[in-house]
Coordinates of C-alpha atoms in Angstrom, one line a residue:
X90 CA 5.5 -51.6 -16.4
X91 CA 4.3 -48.0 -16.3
X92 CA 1.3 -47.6 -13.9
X93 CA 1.3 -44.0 -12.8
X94 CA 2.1 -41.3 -15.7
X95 CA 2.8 -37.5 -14.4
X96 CA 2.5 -34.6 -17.0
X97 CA 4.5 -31.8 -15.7
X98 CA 3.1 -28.1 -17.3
X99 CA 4.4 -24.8 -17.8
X100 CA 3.1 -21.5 -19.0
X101 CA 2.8 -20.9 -21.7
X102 CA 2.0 -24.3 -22.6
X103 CA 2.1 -25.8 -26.5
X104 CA -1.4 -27.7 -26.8
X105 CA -0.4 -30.0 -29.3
X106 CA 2.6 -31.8 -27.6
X107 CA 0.6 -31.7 -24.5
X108 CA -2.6 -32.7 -26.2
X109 CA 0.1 -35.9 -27.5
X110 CA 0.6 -37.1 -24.2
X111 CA -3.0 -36.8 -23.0
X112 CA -3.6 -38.8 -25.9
X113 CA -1.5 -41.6 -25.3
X114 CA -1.3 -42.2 -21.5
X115 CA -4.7 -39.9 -20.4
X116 CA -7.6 -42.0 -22.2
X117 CA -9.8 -45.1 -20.7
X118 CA -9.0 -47.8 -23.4
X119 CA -9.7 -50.6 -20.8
X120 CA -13.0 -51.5 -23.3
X121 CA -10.9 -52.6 -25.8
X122 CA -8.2 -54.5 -23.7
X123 CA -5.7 -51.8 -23.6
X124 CA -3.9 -50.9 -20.3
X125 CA -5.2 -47.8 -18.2
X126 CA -2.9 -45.5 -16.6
X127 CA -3.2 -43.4 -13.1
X128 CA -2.9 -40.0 -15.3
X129 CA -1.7 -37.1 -13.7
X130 CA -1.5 -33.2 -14.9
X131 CA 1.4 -31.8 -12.4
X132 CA 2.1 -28.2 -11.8
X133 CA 4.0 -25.9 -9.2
X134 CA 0.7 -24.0 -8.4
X135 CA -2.3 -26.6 -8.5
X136 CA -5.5 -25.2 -9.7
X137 CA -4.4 -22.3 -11.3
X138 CA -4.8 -21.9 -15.1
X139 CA -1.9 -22.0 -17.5
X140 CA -2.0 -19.9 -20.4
X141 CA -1.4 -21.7 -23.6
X142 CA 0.4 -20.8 -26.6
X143 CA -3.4 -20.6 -28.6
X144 CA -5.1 -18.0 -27.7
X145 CA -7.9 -18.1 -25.2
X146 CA -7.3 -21.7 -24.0
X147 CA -5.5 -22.4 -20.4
X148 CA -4.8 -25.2 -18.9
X149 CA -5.7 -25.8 -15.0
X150 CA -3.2 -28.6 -13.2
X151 CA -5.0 -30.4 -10.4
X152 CA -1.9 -31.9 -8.7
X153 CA 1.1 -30.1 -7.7
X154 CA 4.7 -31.2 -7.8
X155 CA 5.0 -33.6 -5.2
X156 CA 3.2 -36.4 -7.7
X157 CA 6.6 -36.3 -9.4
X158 CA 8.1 -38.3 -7.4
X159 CA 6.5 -41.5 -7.7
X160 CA 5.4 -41.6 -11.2
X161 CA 6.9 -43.7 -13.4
X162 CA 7.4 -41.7 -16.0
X163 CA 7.3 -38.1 -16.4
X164 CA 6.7 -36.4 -19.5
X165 CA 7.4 -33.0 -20.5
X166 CA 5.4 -31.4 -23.3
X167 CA 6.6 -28.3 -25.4
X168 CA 6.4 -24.8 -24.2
X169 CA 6.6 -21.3 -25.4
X170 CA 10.1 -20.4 -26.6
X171 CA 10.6 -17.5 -24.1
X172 CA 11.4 -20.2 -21.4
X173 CA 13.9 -22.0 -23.5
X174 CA 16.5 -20.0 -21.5
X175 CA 16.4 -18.6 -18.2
X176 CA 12.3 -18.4 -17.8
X177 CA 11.8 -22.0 -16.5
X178 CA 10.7 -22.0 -12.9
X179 CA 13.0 -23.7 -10.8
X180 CA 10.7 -25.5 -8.8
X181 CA 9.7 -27.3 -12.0
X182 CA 13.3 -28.0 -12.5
X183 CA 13.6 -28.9 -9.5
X184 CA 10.5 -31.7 -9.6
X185 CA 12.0 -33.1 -12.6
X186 CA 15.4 -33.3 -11.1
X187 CA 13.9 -35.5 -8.0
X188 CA 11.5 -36.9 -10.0
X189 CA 14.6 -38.8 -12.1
X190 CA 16.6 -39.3 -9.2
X191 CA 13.8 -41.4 -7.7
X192 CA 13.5 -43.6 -10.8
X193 CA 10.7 -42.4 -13.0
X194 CA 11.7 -42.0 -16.8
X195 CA 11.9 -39.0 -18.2
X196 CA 9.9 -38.1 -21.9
X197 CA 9.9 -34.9 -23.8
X198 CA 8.1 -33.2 -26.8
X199 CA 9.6 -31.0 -28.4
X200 CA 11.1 -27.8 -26.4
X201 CA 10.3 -29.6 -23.5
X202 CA 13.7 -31.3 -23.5
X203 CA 15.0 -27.7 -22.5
X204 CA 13.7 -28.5 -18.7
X205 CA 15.4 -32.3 -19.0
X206 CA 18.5 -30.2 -19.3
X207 CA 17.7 -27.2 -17.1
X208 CA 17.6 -30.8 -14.6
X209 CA 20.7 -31.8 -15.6
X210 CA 19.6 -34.8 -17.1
X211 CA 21.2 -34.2 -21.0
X212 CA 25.1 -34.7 -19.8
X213 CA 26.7 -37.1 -21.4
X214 CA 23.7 -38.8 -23.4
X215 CA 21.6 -38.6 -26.9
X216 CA 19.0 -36.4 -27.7
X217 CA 16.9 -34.3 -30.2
X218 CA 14.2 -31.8 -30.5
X219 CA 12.6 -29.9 -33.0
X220 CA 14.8 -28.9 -36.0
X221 CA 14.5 -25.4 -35.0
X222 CA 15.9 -25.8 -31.6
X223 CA 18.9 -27.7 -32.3
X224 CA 21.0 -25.4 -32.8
X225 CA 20.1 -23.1 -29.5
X226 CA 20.1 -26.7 -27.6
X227 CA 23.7 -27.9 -28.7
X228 CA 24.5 -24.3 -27.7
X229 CA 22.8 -24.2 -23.9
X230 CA 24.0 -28.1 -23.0
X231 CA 27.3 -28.8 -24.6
X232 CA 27.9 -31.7 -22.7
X233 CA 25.1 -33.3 -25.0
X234 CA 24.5 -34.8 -28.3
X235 CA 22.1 -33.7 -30.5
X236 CA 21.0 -35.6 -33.4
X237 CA 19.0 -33.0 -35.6
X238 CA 17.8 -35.3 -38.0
X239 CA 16.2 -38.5 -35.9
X240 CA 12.2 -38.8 -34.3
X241 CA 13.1 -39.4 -30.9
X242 CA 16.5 -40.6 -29.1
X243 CA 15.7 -43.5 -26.6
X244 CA 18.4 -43.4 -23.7
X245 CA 16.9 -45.8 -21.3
X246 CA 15.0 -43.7 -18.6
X247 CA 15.5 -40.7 -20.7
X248 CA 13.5 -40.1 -24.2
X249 CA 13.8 -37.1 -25.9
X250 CA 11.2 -36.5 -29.6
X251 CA 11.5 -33.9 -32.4
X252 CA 8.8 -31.6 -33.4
X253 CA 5.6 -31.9 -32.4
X254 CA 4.1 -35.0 -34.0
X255 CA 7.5 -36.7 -33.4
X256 CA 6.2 -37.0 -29.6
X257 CA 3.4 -39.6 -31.0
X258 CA 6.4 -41.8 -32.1
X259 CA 8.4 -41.0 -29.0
X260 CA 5.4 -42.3 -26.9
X261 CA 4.3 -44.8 -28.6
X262 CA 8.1 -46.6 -29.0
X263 CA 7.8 -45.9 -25.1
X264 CA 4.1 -48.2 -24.7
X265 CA 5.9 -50.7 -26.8
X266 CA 9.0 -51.0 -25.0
X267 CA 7.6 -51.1 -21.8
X268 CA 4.5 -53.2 -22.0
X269 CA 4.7 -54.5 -25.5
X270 CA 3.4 -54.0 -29.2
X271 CA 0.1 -55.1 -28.8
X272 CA -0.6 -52.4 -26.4
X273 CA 1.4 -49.6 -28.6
X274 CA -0.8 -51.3 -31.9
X275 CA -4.1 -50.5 -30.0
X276 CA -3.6 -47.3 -29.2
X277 CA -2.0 -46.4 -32.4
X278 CA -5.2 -47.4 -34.2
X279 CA -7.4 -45.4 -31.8
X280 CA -5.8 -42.6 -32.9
X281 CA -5.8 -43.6 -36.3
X282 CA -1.8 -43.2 -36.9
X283 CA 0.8 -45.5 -37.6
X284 CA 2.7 -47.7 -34.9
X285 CA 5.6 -46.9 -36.3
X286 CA 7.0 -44.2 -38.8
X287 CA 10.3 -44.5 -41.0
X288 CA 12.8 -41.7 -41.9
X289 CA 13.8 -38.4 -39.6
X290 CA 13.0 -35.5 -39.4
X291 CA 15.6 -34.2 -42.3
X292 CA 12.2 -35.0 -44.5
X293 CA 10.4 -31.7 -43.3
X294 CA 13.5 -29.6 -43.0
X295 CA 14.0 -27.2 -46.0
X296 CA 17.7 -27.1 -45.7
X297 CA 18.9 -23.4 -47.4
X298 CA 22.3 -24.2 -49.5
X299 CA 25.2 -22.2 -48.6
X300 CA 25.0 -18.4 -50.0
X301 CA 28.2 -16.4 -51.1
X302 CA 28.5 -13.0 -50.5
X303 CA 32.2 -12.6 -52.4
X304 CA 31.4 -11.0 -55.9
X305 CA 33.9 -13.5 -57.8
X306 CA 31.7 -16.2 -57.1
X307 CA 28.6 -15.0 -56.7
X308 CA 27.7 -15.4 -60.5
X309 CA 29.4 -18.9 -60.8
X310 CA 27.3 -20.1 -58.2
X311 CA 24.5 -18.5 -60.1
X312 CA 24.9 -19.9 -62.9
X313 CA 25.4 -23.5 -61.3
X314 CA 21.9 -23.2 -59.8
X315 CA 20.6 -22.5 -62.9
X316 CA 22.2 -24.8 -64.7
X317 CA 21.8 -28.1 -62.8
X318 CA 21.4 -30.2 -65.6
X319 CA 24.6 -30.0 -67.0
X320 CA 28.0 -31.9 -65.5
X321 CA 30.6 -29.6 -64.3
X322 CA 34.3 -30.0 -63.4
X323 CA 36.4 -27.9 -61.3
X324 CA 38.3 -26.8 -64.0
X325 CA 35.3 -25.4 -66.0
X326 CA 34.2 -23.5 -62.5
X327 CA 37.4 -22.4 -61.9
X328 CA 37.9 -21.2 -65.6
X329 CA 34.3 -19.3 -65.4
X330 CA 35.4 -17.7 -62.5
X331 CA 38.7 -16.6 -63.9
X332 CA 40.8 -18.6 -61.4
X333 CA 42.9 -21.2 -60.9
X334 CA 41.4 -24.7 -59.6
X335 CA 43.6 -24.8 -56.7
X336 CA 42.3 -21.3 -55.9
X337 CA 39.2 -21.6 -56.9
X338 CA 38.5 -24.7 -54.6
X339 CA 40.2 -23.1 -51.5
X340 CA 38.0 -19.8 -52.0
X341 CA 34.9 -22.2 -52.6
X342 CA 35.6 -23.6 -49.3
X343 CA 36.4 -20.1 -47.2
X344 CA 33.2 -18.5 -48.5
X345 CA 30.4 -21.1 -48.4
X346 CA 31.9 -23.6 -45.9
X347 CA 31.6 -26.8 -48.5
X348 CA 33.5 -27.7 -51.5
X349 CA 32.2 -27.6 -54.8
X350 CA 31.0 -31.6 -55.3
X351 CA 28.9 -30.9 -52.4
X352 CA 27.7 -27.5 -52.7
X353 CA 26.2 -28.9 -56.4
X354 CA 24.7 -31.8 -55.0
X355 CA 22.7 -30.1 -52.3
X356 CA 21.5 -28.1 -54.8
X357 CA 20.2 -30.8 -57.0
X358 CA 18.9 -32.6 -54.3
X359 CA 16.8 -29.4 -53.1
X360 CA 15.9 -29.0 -56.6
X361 CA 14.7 -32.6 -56.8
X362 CA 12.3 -31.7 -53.9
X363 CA 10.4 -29.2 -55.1
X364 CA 9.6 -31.6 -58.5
X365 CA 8.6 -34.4 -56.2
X366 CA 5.7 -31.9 -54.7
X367 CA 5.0 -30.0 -57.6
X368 CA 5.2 -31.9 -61.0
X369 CA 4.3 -35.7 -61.9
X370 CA 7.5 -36.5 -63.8
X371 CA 9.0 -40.0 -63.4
X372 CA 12.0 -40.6 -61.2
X373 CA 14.3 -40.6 -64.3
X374 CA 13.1 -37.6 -65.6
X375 CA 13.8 -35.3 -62.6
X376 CA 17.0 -36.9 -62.2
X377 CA 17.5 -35.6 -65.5
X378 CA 16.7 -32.1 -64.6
X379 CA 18.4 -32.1 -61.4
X380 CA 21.5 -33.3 -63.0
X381 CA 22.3 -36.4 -61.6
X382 CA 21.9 -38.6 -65.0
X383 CA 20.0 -41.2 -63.5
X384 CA 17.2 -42.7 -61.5
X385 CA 19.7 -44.6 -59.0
X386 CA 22.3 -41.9 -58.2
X387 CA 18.9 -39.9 -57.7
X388 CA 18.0 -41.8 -55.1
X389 CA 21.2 -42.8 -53.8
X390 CA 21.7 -39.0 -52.7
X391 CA 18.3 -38.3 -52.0
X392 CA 18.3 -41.1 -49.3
X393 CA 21.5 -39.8 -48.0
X394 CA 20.3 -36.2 -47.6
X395 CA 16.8 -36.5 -47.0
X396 CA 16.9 -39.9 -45.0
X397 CA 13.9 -41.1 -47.1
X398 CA 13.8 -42.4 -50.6
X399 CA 12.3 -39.9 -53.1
X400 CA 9.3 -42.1 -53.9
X401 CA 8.3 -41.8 -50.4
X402 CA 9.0 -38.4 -50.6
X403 CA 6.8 -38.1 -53.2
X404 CA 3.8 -39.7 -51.6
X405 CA 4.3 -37.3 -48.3
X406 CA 4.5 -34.4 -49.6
X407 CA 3.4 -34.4 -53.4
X408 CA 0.8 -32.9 -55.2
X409 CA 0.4 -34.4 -58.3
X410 CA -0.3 -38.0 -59.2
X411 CA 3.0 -40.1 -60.3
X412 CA 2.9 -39.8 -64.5
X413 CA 5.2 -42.8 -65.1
X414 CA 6.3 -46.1 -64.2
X415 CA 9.4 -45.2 -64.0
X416 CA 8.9 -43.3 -60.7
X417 CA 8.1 -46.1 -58.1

């Protein structure tokens, strides 16, 4: 059961991740049957504001670090990317460090999962953070996994969330683990958001297909992306670029780090993207235009690629009414 929840802040703090947990763990529900928490904002200098990462708002803590140590659960909210390396204060890291040692379970939001590893808490396990940080993550922990494309990673007394509204699934999985779905429900529909969300994070990610800087392929590749439509074979690339397959394919692969199959497919799939928000065509139609002849394979390497189905996609992030039947 969690009973006491500890918020541990930092300067400059991200108000939406920490607005998140406030949200969650920080608000009387008792009226409506929902459990109550002893709620705690924790930081190394009680009583002295935080900046913030908007402009003109702090944040005061009232209890220092010592509450750490017997909450049972600490959670970390995002903060300004300066302290992603050497700029977190090490009697935070410290706090956290004890704090897990003594049992509590560990959340983060966002960046915050930077201080789990400052800790030392990311060795050996699972976790994620917001697509933008992967990369610098992977980098500062080796001794972890990152999964870039999940909503949160649940590794027992240690959860780590994407980007910023990821923390709402991260916390609520946490309510409904711990003291069940009833609880996690309720405060879902306080906050008027879903218990639950499907897909990753690869939905929101505009993934950039490899570039080529080499001037023999540069206008092949051209003229695939502007060509999608139409089916092409290695030997008609390799003949356009005035090459041999077999060299063709092994120069593919040295100067955009894919091969040729894949390179076209991303492209097609991106491609597919951008008609899902903007235009109303039907599902068979854009497969059309993206090139991948129909409706099914469409989908099949949308949901590969994107981790949700295009409909879905489509309701997210589109624009335009759906124009035919074809399309749900």
């Amino acid at each position: 059961m969690l009973s006491k929840v500890a918020v541990v802040t930092t300067g400059p703090l991200a108000m939406f991740e920490f607005g998140v947990v406030c949200e969650v763990f920080g608000l009387d529900r008792t009226s409506d049957g929902l459990p109550a928490f002893d709620f705690r904002v924790c930081g190394a200098e009680p009583g002295k504001p935080l900046h913030s990462t908007t402009p003109g708002v702090t944040v005061t803590p009232e209890y220092g670090l010592a509450e750490l140590r017997g909450a049972d659960l600490v959670a970390i909210p995002a903060f300004h990317a300066s302290l992603l390396g050497p700029g977190l204060d090490p009697r935070i890291v410290e706090g956290v460090r004890a704090a897990a040692d003594a049992g509590a379970i560990i959340l983060t939001v966002c960046s915050g999962v930077f201080l789990a590893g400052a800790a030392g808490l990311l060795d050996g396990r699972k976790c994620t953070t917001h697509w933008r940080y992967v990369d610098q993550l992977a980098e500062m922990f080796p001794e972890t996994t990152v999964d870039p494309d999940v909503l949160f990673v649940d590794e027992g007394n240690l959860i780590t969330s994407a980007g910023t509204a990821a923390g709402i699934d991260a916390c609520l999985h946490l309510v409904r683990r711990e003291i069940g779905s009833a609880a996690a429900n309720g405060i879902a529909r306080r906050m008027v958001v879903p218990p639950q969300r499907d897909g990753g994070q690869r939905q929101f990610i505009e993934r950039p297909v490899a570039a080529c800087t080499s001037d023999s392929l540069s206008a092949t590749l051209q003229w695939m992306s502007e060509n999608l439509e139409l089916q092409h074979t290695i030997d008609d690339l390799a003949g356009r670029s005035v090459m041999s397959t077999r060299t063709f394919a092994r120069r593919f692969a040295a100067e955009t780090g894919t091969t040729p199959v894949k390179w076209l497919t991303n492209q097609r799939v991106l491609y597919a993207k951008h008609l899902l928000e903007d235009t109303a065509d039907g599902l068979e139609h854009i497969a059309a235009q993206a090139g991948f002849g129909s409706g099914a394979l469409l989908r099949h390497h949308f949901q590969r690629i994107v981790g949700i189905a295009p409909t879905e996609y489509r309701r997210r992030f589109g624009g335009h009414p759906t124009a035919e039947a074809d399309s749900a």
